[in-house]
Coordinates of C-alpha atoms and ligand atoms in Angstrom, one line a residue:
M1 CA 74.5 73.7 91.8
T2 CA 73.2 77.2 90.9
L3 CA 75.9 80.1 89.2
P4 CA 77.5 83.1 90.6
L5 CA 77.0 85.9 89.4
R6 CA 78.7 87.5 87.1
L7 CA 79.3 91.0 87.4
A8 CA 80.1 92.9 83.8
K9 CA 81.7 96.2 83.3
A10 CA 79.0 98.0 81.2
D11 CA 77.3 98.2 85.5
Y12 CA 80.6 98.9 86.8
F13 CA 82.2 101.7 84.7
P14 CA 81.3 105.1 84.2
S15 CA 82.8 104.6 80.4
E16 CA 84.4 102.0 77.8
M17 CA 87.1 104.2 77.8
M18 CA 87.9 104.0 81.4
P19 CA 90.6 101.7 82.5
V20 CA 90.1 101.9 86.6
A21 CA 86.7 102.7 89.1
V22 CA 87.1 103.1 92.7
A23 CA 84.2 101.6 93.7
E24 CA 83.8 102.7 97.6
R25 CA 81.8 99.7 99.6
T26 CA 80.9 102.0 102.8
P27 CA 79.6 99.8 104.8
Q28 CA 79.9 96.7 102.0
P29 CA 77.3 94.3 103.0
S30 CA 77.3 91.0 102.9
F31 CA 76.8 89.9 98.4
P32 CA 76.9 86.8 97.5
A33 CA 79.6 84.9 95.6
H34 CA 79.9 86.5 91.6
I35 CA 82.6 86.4 89.1
H36 CA 83.9 90.2 87.1
E37 CA 84.8 90.6 83.6
F38 CA 87.1 92.6 85.8
N39 CA 89.7 92.7 88.5
E40 CA 89.4 93.6 91.5
L41 CA 92.2 95.7 94.4
V42 CA 89.7 95.8 97.6
V43 CA 92.0 97.2 100.5
V44 CA 89.7 97.6 104.3
W45 CA 89.4 100.3 106.6
R46 CA 87.8 99.4 108.4
G47 CA 85.0 97.4 110.5
N48 CA 85.3 92.9 109.6
G49 CA 83.7 90.5 107.9
L50 CA 84.5 87.0 106.6
H51 CA 85.6 87.0 102.8
M52 CA 84.8 84.2 101.3
M53 CA 87.2 83.8 99.1
N54 CA 87.4 80.7 95.6
D55 CA 86.2 78.5 98.4
R56 CA 88.6 79.8 101.1
P57 CA 86.8 81.5 104.3
W58 CA 89.1 84.6 105.3
L59 CA 88.5 86.8 108.2
I60 CA 88.9 90.2 106.7
T61 CA 89.9 93.1 109.2
C62 CA 91.8 96.5 108.6
G63 CA 95.3 96.3 106.0
D64 CA 94.2 93.7 104.2
L65 CA 94.4 93.7 101.0
F66 CA 92.7 91.7 97.6
Y67 CA 93.9 90.8 93.9
I68 CA 91.2 89.3 92.5
G69 CA 90.9 88.3 89.1
P70 CA 88.0 87.5 86.6
G71 CA 87.9 84.0 87.4
D72 CA 88.3 84.1 91.3
C73 CA 85.1 83.7 92.8
H74 CA 84.3 85.7 96.0
S75 CA 81.5 86.7 98.9
Y76 CA 80.9 88.6 102.1
E77 CA 79.3 87.0 105.0
S78 CA 78.9 88.5 108.3
V79 CA 79.9 91.3 107.7
N80 CA 80.2 93.9 110.9
D81 CA 80.8 98.0 110.4
L82 CA 82.1 96.9 107.4
V83 CA 84.6 99.6 105.3
L84 CA 86.6 98.9 102.0
D85 CA 87.5 100.1 98.1
N86 CA 86.9 98.0 95.5
I87 CA 89.2 98.8 92.8
I88 CA 88.4 97.8 89.7
Y89 CA 90.1 97.6 86.0
C90 CA 89.9 96.3 82.8
P91 CA 93.6 95.2 81.8
E92 CA 92.5 96.2 78.0
R93 CA 91.8 99.6 78.6
F94 CA 95.4 100.2 79.6
R95 CA 97.7 102.0 76.9
L96 CA 100.7 102.4 78.7
E97 CA 102.7 99.8 77.5
L98 CA 104.1 98.3 80.7
D99 CA 104.3 94.1 81.7
W100 CA 101.4 95.0 84.0
S101 CA 100.9 91.4 85.6
Q102 CA 105.2 91.9 86.2
F103 CA 103.4 94.4 89.9
L104 CA 100.4 92.6 90.4
P105 CA 100.6 89.1 92.9
Q106 CA 100.1 85.6 91.6
E107 CA 99.0 86.1 96.0
P108 CA 95.8 87.0 95.8
A109 CA 95.5 88.0 100.1
W110 CA 98.0 90.5 102.0
R111 CA 98.9 93.2 104.1
L112 CA 99.7 96.1 103.9
T113 CA 101.7 98.0 106.9
T114 CA 99.7 101.4 108.4
R115 CA 102.3 103.2 106.6
G116 CA 100.6 101.5 102.9
M117 CA 97.2 102.1 104.6
A118 CA 98.0 105.6 104.8
L119 CA 99.4 106.6 100.9
A120 CA 96.9 104.2 99.4
R121 CA 94.3 106.0 101.0
G122 CA 95.4 108.9 99.6
V123 CA 96.0 107.4 95.8
I124 CA 92.9 106.1 95.8
Q125 CA 90.4 109.4 96.1
Q126 CA 92.9 111.5 93.4
L127 CA 92.3 108.5 91.8
A128 CA 88.5 107.8 92.1
Q129 CA 87.9 111.6 91.5
E130 CA 89.7 111.5 88.4
S131 CA 88.0 108.9 86.9
R132 CA 84.9 109.8 87.5
K133 CA 85.1 112.4 84.6
S134 CA 85.5 111.5 80.8
D135 CA 88.3 114.0 79.9
L136 CA 91.5 112.2 77.5
L137 CA 93.3 114.2 80.3
S138 CA 91.8 112.1 82.9
R139 CA 92.3 109.2 81.5
Q140 CA 96.2 109.1 82.4
L141 CA 96.5 110.2 84.8
T142 CA 94.2 107.5 85.9
E143 CA 96.1 105.8 84.6
A144 CA 99.0 106.7 86.1
L145 CA 97.5 107.0 89.0
F146 CA 96.6 103.1 88.8
L147 CA 100.4 102.9 88.5
Q148 CA 101.6 104.0 91.3
L149 CA 98.9 102.8 93.7
V150 CA 100.1 99.1 92.7
L151 CA 103.4 100.4 93.1
I152 CA 102.8 101.4 96.7
L153 CA 100.5 98.4 97.2
Q154 CA 104.6 96.7 96.0
R155 CA 106.2 98.3 98.3
H156 CA 104.4 97.8 101.7
R157 CA 102.2 95.1 101.6
Y158 CA 103.2 92.2 103.0
A159 CA 102.5 88.2 103.0
A160 CA 99.4 87.7 104.8
N161 CA 100.2 84.0 106.1
S162 CA 103.9 83.0 105.6
G163 CA 104.3 84.4 109.2
G164 CA 104.2 88.4 108.2
H165 CA 107.4 89.1 107.3
L166 CA 106.6 93.2 107.0
P167 CA 108.5 95.1 104.4
E168 CA 111.8 96.6 105.3
G169 CA 111.2 99.5 106.0
E170 CA 108.6 99.0 109.0
Q171 CA 110.7 96.3 110.3
L172 CA 113.1 99.4 110.7
D173 CA 109.9 101.2 112.4
L174 CA 109.1 98.2 114.5
L175 CA 112.9 98.3 115.8
M176 CA 113.0 101.8 116.9
S177 CA 110.1 102.0 118.7
A178 CA 110.3 99.2 120.9
I179 CA 114.4 99.7 121.7
Q180 CA 113.2 103.1 122.3
G181 CA 110.0 102.2 124.8
Q182 CA 112.0 99.3 126.4
I183 CA 115.8 101.6 127.0
A184 CA 116.1 99.1 129.8
H185 CA 115.5 95.5 129.1
F186 CA 115.2 95.1 125.0
D187 CA 116.5 92.5 123.7
L188 CA 117.3 92.1 120.1
G189 CA 117.4 88.8 119.8
E190 CA 113.8 87.8 121.5
F191 CA 112.4 90.7 119.1
C192 CA 113.4 88.8 116.6
Q193 CA 112.4 85.8 117.1
Q194 CA 108.9 87.2 117.9
H195 CA 108.6 89.4 115.3
Q196 CA 110.1 85.8 113.0
L197 CA 113.2 88.6 111.9
S198 CA 116.2 87.2 110.7
E199 CA 118.3 88.7 113.2
R200 CA 121.5 88.9 110.9
A201 CA 119.4 90.9 107.7
L202 CA 118.2 92.3 110.1
K203 CA 121.9 94.2 112.2
T204 CA 122.6 95.0 108.4
L205 CA 119.7 96.7 107.2
F206 CA 119.7 99.4 110.9
R207 CA 123.3 99.7 110.4
Q208 CA 122.8 100.5 107.0
Q209 CA 120.4 102.6 107.5
T210 CA 121.6 104.1 111.5
G211 CA 124.5 103.9 110.5
M212 CA 125.4 101.8 113.9
M213 CA 124.6 98.6 115.5
P214 CA 121.8 97.7 117.0
A215 CA 123.4 97.5 120.5
Q216 CA 125.8 101.0 119.9
Y217 CA 122.0 102.7 119.0
L218 CA 120.9 101.6 122.8
R219 CA 123.9 102.4 124.8
Q220 CA 124.0 105.4 123.3
L221 CA 120.3 106.0 124.3
R222 CA 121.0 104.9 127.6
L223 CA 123.9 107.5 128.3
C224 CA 121.8 109.8 127.2
K225 CA 119.2 108.9 130.0
A226 CA 121.5 108.4 132.1
K227 CA 123.5 111.9 131.9
F228 CA 119.5 112.7 131.8
L229 CA 119.2 111.8 135.3
L230 CA 122.1 112.2 136.4
R231 CA 121.1 116.3 135.8
S232 CA 118.4 116.1 136.4
S233 CA 116.6 114.5 139.4
G234 CA 118.6 113.7 142.5
C235 CA 118.7 109.5 141.7
L236 CA 121.8 107.8 143.1
I237 CA 124.9 106.3 141.4
G238 CA 122.9 103.0 141.3
E239 CA 119.7 104.1 141.0
V240 CA 119.9 106.0 137.6
A241 CA 122.7 102.8 136.2
A242 CA 119.4 100.3 136.9
R243 CA 116.7 102.3 135.2
C244 CA 118.7 102.5 132.5
G245 CA 118.9 98.9 132.2
F246 CA 122.4 98.7 133.8
D247 CA 123.0 96.1 136.6
D248 CA 125.4 96.1 138.0
S249 CA 126.2 100.2 138.9
N250 CA 129.9 99.2 138.3
Y251 CA 129.9 99.1 134.8
F252 CA 127.3 101.7 133.9
S253 CA 130.2 103.7 135.7
V254 CA 132.4 102.5 133.4
V255 CA 130.9 102.3 130.1
F256 CA 129.4 106.0 131.2
T257 CA 133.6 107.3 132.4
R258 CA 134.2 105.4 128.2
E259 CA 132.1 106.7 127.1
T260 CA 131.6 110.6 128.5
G261 CA 135.6 111.4 129.6
L262 CA 134.1 111.8 133.2
T263 CA 132.3 109.3 135.6
P264 CA 128.5 110.1 136.1
S265 CA 129.2 111.8 139.6
A266 CA 131.8 114.6 138.4
F267 CA 129.4 114.9 135.1
R268 CA 126.5 115.6 137.9
Q269 CA 128.7 117.8 139.8
Q270 CA 129.3 119.9 136.3
F271 CA 125.8 121.3 137.3
E272 CA 125.3 121.2 140.8
H273 CA 127.6 124.8 140.7
H274 CA 125.1 126.0 138.8
A275 CA 122.1 125.0 140.2
Q276 CA 120.7 123.0 143.5
R277 CA 118.4 121.3 141.8
K278 CA 118.7 118.0 143.1
N279 CA 114.6 117.0 143.5
L280 CA 113.2 118.4 140.8
L281 CA 110.5 116.6 139.1
L282 CA 111.3 115.5 136.0
P283 CA 109.7 117.0 133.0
Y284 CA 108.0 114.2 131.5
E285 CA 108.5 109.7 131.9
Y286 CA 112.1 109.7 130.9
Ligands
LIG301 C1 80.2 94.7 95.3 C2 81.4 93.2 95.9 C3 82.3 93.3 94.5 C4 83.1 93.8 94.0 C5 81.2 95.2 93.4 C6 81.8 95.9 92.4 O1 79.3 95.3 96.8 O2 82.4 94.6 97.1 O3 82.9 92.3 95.1 O4 82.8 92.8 92.2 O5 80.9 95.3 94.6
LIG302 NI1 83.9 91.3 93.6

């Protein structure tokens, strides 16, 4: 068996004092098995390819994130418009007295959320610029930016193979957009099952962040939509109820009246005085 290549620091860092460098691969060509004298963080921006790491294959694409140590052997095969950044670093060159291992997980393979990618991209761009310079301040700034990057990755990454539990902030985004996208049919139990989330934990998180329970939020959204339809369309009450997710229009009237103090028709009548706009086109598909 042939020994893998061993990439040397001297070939990849512009100076010996720089602890971090960014090796942009636009694209990443196929690259034979190798180990490094340094550590490597890989963020995949685009395309796809087969990443072999310590004999394990990973089909990689946009949003994949790898933490590679000096002893890890990896290669890229069957690449297809693969674009990635290698953030390479030498821990022994850091000057900040930090326990860096605390920011770097044992598991090598992760996924980054879309938001995490956007945040990481900005910091990596700055890092690429600063790490090319050679003055003392740039060296310090490089180290600080690297710290910022590993913290961002820590916050926005999720395990690639463990059912994909999303980070907290992202769970909420996902839930909000699912609720808003299916006001009439949203089902929290189904949603949690589909995304392998704990319903209880998600409810708690939702309440902490919004001051409401998801069901309450959904009911308010439905009532908002109902008010909008009553006011701006000629839909029959039953139709309004159905479009807002109430199967039973009597039940809809009860909830509507309890929440607004007016029955749906009384609510509608308020506006009929002002304008005879029964069959107005909706300004957008609500
Ligand atoms: C290569 C490839 C390797 C990386 C070097 C710095 O193109 O991405 O994984 O170690 O660059
Ligand atoms: Ni490498």
